[in-house]
Amino acid sequence: TQDAHTKKKLKELVALAHSSLVKKIARSLARRSNDPVEDIVQVGSIGLLKAIDLFDPSQGTSFKTYATYLITGEIRHYLRDKVSAIRAPREIKELSYRVHKLTLELAEKLGEAPTNEEIARELQMPSEKIAEVRNLERRTTAISFDTSAFGESEDNFKFEDKIADTNYTELIARFENRLVLDEAIEKLDEESRTVINLSFFEELNQREISEKLGISQMQVSRKIKKALNKLFEIITEKGMSRYEL
């Protein structure tokens, strides 16, 4: 349906705007692992997708804070699972690896974290078995919040770190997409541009935005939704729809 398509595109837009947050956290935590940074970024992206799906602005937390929590938790869970898997039975280790690999593939394909049922269908086994593997992993690991993820400001995050291990094609594509996003935002009316900037770039929660603009949180919510819908319309207009956002 059109609504589902619009929701998917808006989710991709929010994910694009916060991709640098995933990379920043992934590079910080990758220092504790021998895994390639690209793999850890993929894992962190699952956390970002979960944050987009589960975020509740009425709780008074900014999206960036909430996303950082879930991205960090997803990566730390993955890194600790690898350690605990060494002590797990061979069957569980092998299945855990297959589940993790498929989770990344399906998340990229679906645009959201896959369910146990979706993974089970692909692996042709009972969903209860997938749940068992995941629950066992969770019992053997402690997911904790790594405050060090907040300790590195964007200013201290060197440009050299941003482009490390990134090929030129990927780098150029990333900047092209961001330029498209910036161009689209500039085409918004002043009110829509303001709420988009306050919500997604200044990372204010709806209560803070309502106080800043002197309107109710309900009005803020409606204005953000209206602005995102308009932003999607602009991006999908002829001449901009060729870009994958």
PDB file of C-alpha atoms in Angstrom:
ATOM      1  CA  THR A   1       0.000   0.000   0.000  1.00  0.00           C
ATOM      2  CA  GLN A   2       1.000   3.639  -0.410  1.00  0.00           C
ATOM      3  CA  ASP A   3       1.034   4.166   3.383  1.00  0.00           C
ATOM      4  CA  ALA A   4       3.381   1.210   3.861  1.00  0.00           C
ATOM      5  CA  HIS A   5       5.641   2.464   1.075  1.00  0.00           C
ATOM      6  CA  THR A   6       5.680   5.966   2.560  1.00  0.00           C
ATOM      7  CA  LYS A   7       6.473   4.601   6.032  1.00  0.00           C
ATOM      8  CA  LYS A   8       9.328   2.500   4.622  1.00  0.00           C
ATOM      9  CA  LYS A   9      10.823   5.496   2.791  1.00  0.00           C
ATOM     10  CA  LEU A  10      10.549   7.742   5.839  1.00  0.00           C
ATOM     11  CA  LYS A  11      12.260   5.062   7.923  1.00  0.00           C
ATOM     12  CA  GLU A  12      15.071   4.936   5.369  1.00  0.00           C
ATOM     13  CA  LEU A  13      15.334   8.723   5.521  1.00  0.00           C
ATOM     14  CA  VAL A  14      15.713   8.750   9.308  1.00  0.00           C
ATOM     15  CA  ALA A  15      18.233   5.878   9.068  1.00  0.00           C
ATOM     16  CA  LEU A  16      20.248   7.850   6.504  1.00  0.00           C
ATOM     17  CA  ALA A  17      20.294  10.940   8.716  1.00  0.00           C
ATOM     18  CA  HIS A  18      21.715   8.872  11.613  1.00  0.00           C
ATOM     19  CA  SER A  19      24.109   6.590   9.701  1.00  0.00           C
ATOM     20  CA  SER A  20      27.086   8.587  10.964  1.00  0.00           C
ATOM     21  CA  LEU A  21      25.980   7.838  14.566  1.00  0.00           C
ATOM     22  CA  VAL A  22      26.110   4.090  13.841  1.00  0.00           C
ATOM     23  CA  LYS A  23      29.585   4.382  12.322  1.00  0.00           C
ATOM     24  CA  LYS A  24      30.847   6.477  15.234  1.00  0.00           C
ATOM     25  CA  ILE A  25      29.676   3.959  17.859  1.00  0.00           C
ATOM     26  CA  ALA A  26      30.817   0.979  15.781  1.00  0.00           C
ATOM     27  CA  ARG A  27      34.344   2.350  15.381  1.00  0.00           C
ATOM     28  CA  SER A  28      34.537   3.081  19.099  1.00  0.00           C
ATOM     29  CA  LEU A  29      33.522  -0.477  20.063  1.00  0.00           C
ATOM     30  CA  ALA A  30      35.444  -2.139  17.227  1.00  0.00           C
ATOM     31  CA  ARG A  31      38.685  -1.416  19.091  1.00  0.00           C
ATOM     32  CA  ARG A  32      37.761  -4.265  21.460  1.00  0.00           C
ATOM     33  CA  SER A  33      37.263  -6.767  18.653  1.00  0.00           C
ATOM     34  CA  ASN A  34      39.105  -8.334  15.734  1.00  0.00           C
ATOM     35  CA  ASP A  35      35.975  -8.086  13.600  1.00  0.00           C
ATOM     36  CA  PRO A  36      36.066  -5.811  10.545  1.00  0.00           C
ATOM     37  CA  VAL A  37      34.517  -2.408  11.252  1.00  0.00           C
ATOM     38  CA  GLU A  38      32.088  -2.952   8.353  1.00  0.00           C
ATOM     39  CA  ASP A  39      30.611  -6.016  10.107  1.00  0.00           C
ATOM     40  CA  ILE A  40      30.103  -4.109  13.343  1.00  0.00           C
ATOM     41  CA  VAL A  41      28.505  -1.211  11.464  1.00  0.00           C
ATOM     42  CA  GLN A  42      26.018  -3.704   9.990  1.00  0.00           C
ATOM     43  CA  VAL A  43      25.190  -4.982  13.467  1.00  0.00           C
ATOM     44  CA  GLY A  44      24.781  -1.417  14.732  1.00  0.00           C
ATOM     45  CA  SER A  45      22.441  -0.664  11.842  1.00  0.00           C
ATOM     46  CA  ILE A  46      20.057  -3.329  13.169  1.00  0.00           C
ATOM     47  CA  GLY A  47      20.010  -1.445  16.481  1.00  0.00           C
ATOM     48  CA  LEU A  48      19.203   1.778  14.616  1.00  0.00           C
ATOM     49  CA  LEU A  49      16.303   0.117  12.789  1.00  0.00           C
ATOM     50  CA  LYS A  50      14.964  -1.181  16.106  1.00  0.00           C
ATOM     51  CA  ALA A  51      15.232   2.334  17.555  1.00  0.00           C
ATOM     52  CA  ILE A  52      13.242   3.775  14.652  1.00  0.00           C
ATOM     53  CA  ASP A  53      10.537   1.135  15.142  1.00  0.00           C
ATOM     54  CA  LEU A  54      10.325   1.381  18.940  1.00  0.00           C
ATOM     55  CA  PHE A  55      11.014   5.060  19.667  1.00  0.00           C
ATOM     56  CA  ASP A  56       8.281   6.744  21.713  1.00  0.00           C
ATOM     57  CA  PRO A  57       8.793  10.538  21.809  1.00  0.00           C
ATOM     58  CA  SER A  58       6.232  10.893  24.609  1.00  0.00           C
ATOM     59  CA  GLN A  59       8.788   9.372  27.014  1.00  0.00           C
ATOM     60  CA  GLY A  60      10.793  12.618  26.910  1.00  0.00           C
ATOM     61  CA  THR A  61      14.032  11.105  25.566  1.00  0.00           C
ATOM     62  CA  SER A  62      15.642  12.433  22.386  1.00  0.00           C
ATOM     63  CA  PHE A  63      15.857  10.025  19.468  1.00  0.00           C
ATOM     64  CA  LYS A  64      19.658  10.257  19.389  1.00  0.00           C
ATOM     65  CA  THR A  65      19.921   9.175  23.044  1.00  0.00           C
ATOM     66  CA  TYR A  66      17.508   6.293  22.518  1.00  0.00           C
ATOM     67  CA  ALA A  67      19.174   5.195  19.265  1.00  0.00           C
ATOM     68  CA  THR A  68      22.613   5.293  20.873  1.00  0.00           C
ATOM     69  CA  TYR A  69      21.361   2.969  23.621  1.00  0.00           C
ATOM     70  CA  LEU A  70      19.972   0.402  21.176  1.00  0.00           C
ATOM     71  CA  ILE A  71      22.874   0.611  18.719  1.00  0.00           C
ATOM     72  CA  THR A  72      25.397   0.156  21.531  1.00  0.00           C
ATOM     73  CA  GLY A  73      23.393  -2.700  23.067  1.00  0.00           C
ATOM     74  CA  GLU A  74      23.111  -4.510  19.740  1.00  0.00           C
ATOM     75  CA  ILE A  75      26.862  -4.291  19.096  1.00  0.00           C
ATOM     76  CA  ARG A  76      27.873  -5.259  22.647  1.00  0.00           C
ATOM     77  CA  HIS A  77      25.443  -8.169  22.544  1.00  0.00           C
ATOM     78  CA  TYR A  78      26.998  -9.345  19.295  1.00  0.00           C
ATOM     79  CA  LEU A  79      30.571  -9.034  20.609  1.00  0.00           C
ATOM     80  CA  ARG A  80      29.749 -10.844  23.867  1.00  0.00           C
ATOM     81  CA  ASP A  81      27.831 -13.554  22.027  1.00  0.00           C
ATOM     82  CA  LYS A  82      30.980 -14.336  20.070  1.00  0.00           C
ATOM     83  CA  VAL A  83      32.893 -14.861  23.305  1.00  0.00           C
ATOM     84  CA  SER A  84      30.170 -16.964  24.948  1.00  0.00           C
ATOM     85  CA  ALA A  85      29.682 -18.984  21.752  1.00  0.00           C
ATOM     86  CA  ILE A  86      33.174 -20.409  22.218  1.00  0.00           C
ATOM     87  CA  ARG A  87      31.823 -22.327  25.233  1.00  0.00           C
ATOM     88  CA  ALA A  88      28.529 -23.291  23.567  1.00  0.00           C
ATOM     89  CA  PRO A  89      27.806 -26.719  22.038  1.00  0.00           C
ATOM     90  CA  ARG A  90      28.861 -27.040  18.417  1.00  0.00           C
ATOM     91  CA  GLU A  91      25.259 -27.220  17.170  1.00  0.00           C
ATOM     92  CA  ILE A  92      24.378 -23.979  18.943  1.00  0.00           C
ATOM     93  CA  LYS A  93      27.532 -22.247  17.702  1.00  0.00           C
ATOM     94  CA  GLU A  94      26.817 -23.179  14.103  1.00  0.00           C
ATOM     95  CA  LEU A  95      23.151 -22.236  14.308  1.00  0.00           C
ATOM     96  CA  SER A  96      23.976 -18.992  16.107  1.00  0.00           C
ATOM     97  CA  TYR A  97      26.339 -18.039  13.290  1.00  0.00           C
ATOM     98  CA  ARG A  98      23.710 -18.835  10.641  1.00  0.00           C
ATOM     99  CA  VAL A  99      21.038 -16.884  12.514  1.00  0.00           C
ATOM    100  CA  HIS A 100      23.305 -13.845  12.881  1.00  0.00           C
ATOM    101  CA  LYS A 101      24.345 -13.896   9.221  1.00  0.00           C
ATOM    102  CA  LEU A 102      20.746 -14.231   8.047  1.00  0.00           C
ATOM    103  CA  THR A 103      19.592 -11.501  10.429  1.00  0.00           C
ATOM    104  CA  LEU A 104      21.955  -9.029   8.765  1.00  0.00           C
ATOM    105  CA  GLU A 105      20.845 -10.091   5.277  1.00  0.00           C
ATOM    106  CA  LEU A 106      17.129  -9.878   6.078  1.00  0.00           C
ATOM    107  CA  ALA A 107      17.488  -6.552   7.909  1.00  0.00           C
ATOM    108  CA  GLU A 108      19.070  -5.061   4.799  1.00  0.00           C
ATOM    109  CA  LYS A 109      16.396  -6.582   2.564  1.00  0.00           C
ATOM    110  CA  LEU A 110      13.358  -5.775   4.728  1.00  0.00           C
ATOM    111  CA  GLY A 111      14.515  -2.460   6.164  1.00  0.00           C
ATOM    112  CA  GLU A 112      13.850  -3.687   9.705  1.00  0.00           C
ATOM    113  CA  ALA A 113      15.028  -6.338  12.136  1.00  0.00           C
ATOM    114  CA  PRO A 114      13.557  -9.737  11.164  1.00  0.00           C
ATOM    115  CA  THR A 115      11.316 -11.744  13.498  1.00  0.00           C
ATOM    116  CA  ASN A 116      12.045 -15.277  14.706  1.00  0.00           C
ATOM    117  CA  GLU A 117       9.376 -16.523  12.297  1.00  0.00           C
ATOM    118  CA  GLU A 118      11.013 -14.837   9.286  1.00  0.00           C
ATOM    119  CA  ILE A 119      14.409 -16.285  10.182  1.00  0.00           C
ATOM    120  CA  ALA A 120      12.900 -19.731  10.781  1.00  0.00           C
ATOM    121  CA  ARG A 121      11.159 -19.654   7.408  1.00  0.00           C
ATOM    122  CA  GLU A 122      14.433 -18.919   5.615  1.00  0.00           C
ATOM    123  CA  LEU A 123      16.315 -21.625   7.542  1.00  0.00           C
ATOM    124  CA  GLN A 124      13.405 -24.067   7.234  1.00  0.00           C
ATOM    125  CA  MET A 125      13.211 -24.912  10.901  1.00  0.00           C
ATOM    126  CA  PRO A 126      10.726 -24.276  13.731  1.00  0.00           C
ATOM    127  CA  SER A 127      10.597 -20.709  15.026  1.00  0.00           C
ATOM    128  CA  GLU A 128      10.796 -22.185  18.542  1.00  0.00           C
ATOM    129  CA  LYS A 129      14.317 -23.376  17.724  1.00  0.00           C
ATOM    130  CA  ILE A 130      15.363 -19.876  16.666  1.00  0.00           C
ATOM    131  CA  ALA A 131      13.842 -18.446  19.853  1.00  0.00           C
ATOM    132  CA  GLU A 132      15.682 -21.071  21.897  1.00  0.00           C
ATOM    133  CA  VAL A 133      19.029 -20.116  20.362  1.00  0.00           C
ATOM    134  CA  ARG A 134      18.428 -16.411  20.891  1.00  0.00           C
ATOM    135  CA  ASN A 135      17.214 -16.875  24.457  1.00  0.00           C
ATOM    136  CA  LEU A 136      20.216 -19.043  25.309  1.00  0.00           C
ATOM    137  CA  GLU A 137      22.544 -16.359  23.988  1.00  0.00           C
ATOM    138  CA  ARG A 138      20.783 -13.713  26.031  1.00  0.00           C
ATOM    139  CA  ARG A 139      21.013 -15.785  29.216  1.00  0.00           C
ATOM    140  CA  THR A 140      24.755 -16.206  28.780  1.00  0.00           C
ATOM    141  CA  THR A 141      25.432 -12.552  28.116  1.00  0.00           C
ATOM    142  CA  ALA A 142      24.633  -9.326  29.926  1.00  0.00           C
ATOM    143  CA  ILE A 143      23.546  -6.475  27.722  1.00  0.00           C
ATOM    144  CA  SER A 144      24.731  -3.305  29.370  1.00  0.00           C
ATOM    145  CA  PHE A 145      24.746   0.288  28.353  1.00  0.00           C
ATOM    146  CA  ASP A 146      28.193   1.548  27.414  1.00  0.00           C
ATOM    147  CA  THR A 147      28.385   5.166  28.498  1.00  0.00           C
ATOM    148  CA  SER A 148      31.658   5.552  26.614  1.00  0.00           C
ATOM    149  CA  ALA A 149      29.559   5.796  23.464  1.00  0.00           C
ATOM    150  CA  PHE A 150      28.457   9.216  24.697  1.00  0.00           C
ATOM    151  CA  GLY A 151      31.934  10.294  25.722  1.00  0.00           C
ATOM    152  CA  GLU A 152      33.210  11.159  22.270  1.00  0.00           C
ATOM    153  CA  SER A 153      31.875  14.380  20.820  1.00  0.00           C
ATOM    154  CA  GLU A 154      31.410  14.809  17.090  1.00  0.00           C
ATOM    155  CA  ASP A 155      34.137  17.465  17.155  1.00  0.00           C
ATOM    156  CA  ASN A 156      36.632  14.960  18.547  1.00  0.00           C
ATOM    157  CA  PHE A 157      35.684  12.376  15.959  1.00  0.00           C
ATOM    158  CA  LYS A 158      38.386  13.007  13.364  1.00  0.00           C
ATOM    159  CA  PHE A 159      37.600  13.214   9.673  1.00  0.00           C
ATOM    160  CA  GLU A 160      40.298  10.584   9.032  1.00  0.00           C
ATOM    161  CA  ASP A 161      38.317   8.161  11.219  1.00  0.00           C
ATOM    162  CA  LYS A 162      35.175   8.845   9.215  1.00  0.00           C
ATOM    163  CA  ILE A 163      36.730   7.797   5.932  1.00  0.00           C
ATOM    164  CA  ALA A 164      38.918   4.983   7.255  1.00  0.00           C
ATOM    165  CA  ASP A 165      38.222   1.598   5.643  1.00  0.00           C
ATOM    166  CA  THR A 166      35.765   3.230   3.231  1.00  0.00           C
ATOM    167  CA  ASN A 167      36.185   2.990  -0.521  1.00  0.00           C
ATOM    168  CA  TYR A 168      35.749   6.126  -2.612  1.00  0.00           C
ATOM    169  CA  THR A 169      32.559   4.897  -4.278  1.00  0.00           C
ATOM    170  CA  GLU A 170      30.835   4.414  -0.923  1.00  0.00           C
ATOM    171  CA  LEU A 171      32.143   7.756   0.335  1.00  0.00           C
ATOM    172  CA  ILE A 172      30.893   9.667  -2.709  1.00  0.00           C
ATOM    173  CA  ALA A 173      27.502   7.934  -2.598  1.00  0.00           C
ATOM    174  CA  ARG A 174      27.103   8.852   1.071  1.00  0.00           C
ATOM    175  CA  PHE A 175      27.795  12.527   0.385  1.00  0.00           C
ATOM    176  CA  GLU A 176      25.476  12.510  -2.654  1.00  0.00           C
ATOM    177  CA  ASN A 177      22.652  11.141  -0.523  1.00  0.00           C
ATOM    178  CA  ARG A 178      23.250  13.741   2.187  1.00  0.00           C
ATOM    179  CA  LEU A 179      23.303  16.499  -0.434  1.00  0.00           C
ATOM    180  CA  VAL A 180      19.939  15.260  -1.720  1.00  0.00           C
ATOM    181  CA  LEU A 181      18.573  15.301   1.840  1.00  0.00           C
ATOM    182  CA  ASP A 182      19.871  18.835   2.460  1.00  0.00           C
ATOM    183  CA  GLU A 183      18.461  20.021  -0.854  1.00  0.00           C
ATOM    184  CA  ALA A 184      15.047  18.529  -0.034  1.00  0.00           C
ATOM    185  CA  ILE A 185      14.991  20.155   3.418  1.00  0.00           C
ATOM    186  CA  GLU A 186      15.738  23.548   1.837  1.00  0.00           C
ATOM    187  CA  LYS A 187      12.570  23.172  -0.262  1.00  0.00           C
ATOM    188  CA  LEU A 188      10.384  22.852   2.846  1.00  0.00           C
ATOM    189  CA  ASP A 189       8.443  25.821   4.189  1.00  0.00           C
ATOM    190  CA  GLU A 190      10.043  27.589   7.145  1.00  0.00           C
ATOM    191  CA  GLU A 191       7.838  25.898   9.771  1.00  0.00           C
ATOM    192  CA  SER A 192       8.511  22.369   8.443  1.00  0.00           C
ATOM    193  CA  ARG A 193      12.213  23.073   8.090  1.00  0.00           C
ATOM    194  CA  THR A 194      12.330  24.285  11.693  1.00  0.00           C
ATOM    195  CA  VAL A 195      10.689  21.198  13.226  1.00  0.00           C
ATOM    196  CA  ILE A 196      12.833  18.836  11.102  1.00  0.00           C
ATOM    197  CA  ASN A 197      16.023  20.593  12.190  1.00  0.00           C
ATOM    198  CA  LEU A 198      15.001  20.723  15.859  1.00  0.00           C
ATOM    199  CA  SER A 199      13.891  17.081  15.951  1.00  0.00           C
ATOM    200  CA  PHE A 200      16.455  15.274  13.806  1.00  0.00           C
ATOM    201  CA  PHE A 201      19.538  17.492  13.786  1.00  0.00           C
ATOM    202  CA  GLU A 202      19.452  19.414  17.071  1.00  0.00           C
ATOM    203  CA  GLU A 203      18.057  16.195  18.666  1.00  0.00           C
ATOM    204  CA  LEU A 204      15.444  17.931  20.832  1.00  0.00           C
ATOM    205  CA  ASN A 205      12.590  15.816  22.160  1.00  0.00           C
ATOM    206  CA  GLN A 206       8.977  16.872  21.614  1.00  0.00           C
ATOM    207  CA  ARG A 207       8.668  18.484  25.042  1.00  0.00           C
ATOM    208  CA  GLU A 208      11.750  20.638  24.382  1.00  0.00           C
ATOM    209  CA  ILE A 209      10.481  21.569  20.919  1.00  0.00           C
ATOM    210  CA  SER A 210       7.055  22.515  22.325  1.00  0.00           C
ATOM    211  CA  GLU A 211       8.705  24.794  24.910  1.00  0.00           C
ATOM    212  CA  LYS A 212      10.963  26.346  22.284  1.00  0.00           C
ATOM    213  CA  LEU A 213       8.122  27.028  19.837  1.00  0.00           C
ATOM    214  CA  GLY A 214       5.448  27.799  22.438  1.00  0.00           C
ATOM    215  CA  ILE A 215       3.026  25.116  21.256  1.00  0.00           C
ATOM    216  CA  SER A 216       1.687  21.828  22.667  1.00  0.00           C
ATOM    217  CA  GLN A 217       3.460  18.470  22.284  1.00  0.00           C
ATOM    218  CA  MET A 218       0.470  17.242  20.258  1.00  0.00           C
ATOM    219  CA  GLN A 219       0.968  20.125  17.820  1.00  0.00           C
ATOM    220  CA  VAL A 220       4.670  19.320  17.635  1.00  0.00           C
ATOM    221  CA  SER A 221       3.897  15.688  16.799  1.00  0.00           C
ATOM    222  CA  ARG A 222       1.497  16.702  14.039  1.00  0.00           C
ATOM    223  CA  LYS A 223       3.926  19.239  12.582  1.00  0.00           C
ATOM    224  CA  ILE A 224       6.763  16.679  12.509  1.00  0.00           C
ATOM    225  CA  LYS A 225       4.528  14.152  10.745  1.00  0.00           C
ATOM    226  CA  LYS A 226       3.391  16.789   8.246  1.00  0.00           C
ATOM    227  CA  ALA A 227       6.997  17.890   7.624  1.00  0.00           C
ATOM    228  CA  LEU A 228       8.205  14.308   7.067  1.00  0.00           C
ATOM    229  CA  ASN A 229       5.354  13.624   4.648  1.00  0.00           C
ATOM    230  CA  LYS A 230       6.224  16.764   2.697  1.00  0.00           C
ATOM    231  CA  LEU A 231       9.912  15.869   2.741  1.00  0.00           C
ATOM    232  CA  PHE A 232       9.103  12.462   1.283  1.00  0.00           C
ATOM    233  CA  GLU A 233       7.005  14.078  -1.461  1.00  0.00           C
ATOM    234  CA  ILE A 234       9.885  16.372  -2.393  1.00  0.00           C
ATOM    235  CA  ILE A 235      12.425  13.544  -2.480  1.00  0.00           C
ATOM    236  CA  THR A 236      10.227  11.378  -4.683  1.00  0.00           C
ATOM    237  CA  GLU A 237       9.470  14.178  -7.129  1.00  0.00           C
ATOM    238  CA  LYS A 238      10.735  13.771 -10.674  1.00  0.00           C
ATOM    239  CA  GLY A 239      14.427  14.486 -10.769  1.00  0.00           C
ATOM    240  CA  MET A 240      15.151  13.343  -7.208  1.00  0.00           C
ATOM    241  CA  SER A 241      13.570   9.880  -7.181  1.00  0.00           C
ATOM    242  CA  ARG A 242      16.625   8.386  -8.883  1.00  0.00           C
ATOM    243  CA  TYR A 243      18.470   8.589  -5.583  1.00  0.00           C
ATOM    244  CA  GLU A 244      18.150   5.632  -3.216  1.00  0.00           C
ATOM    245  CA  LEU A 245      17.298   7.148   0.155  1.00  0.00           C
TER     246      LEU A 245
END
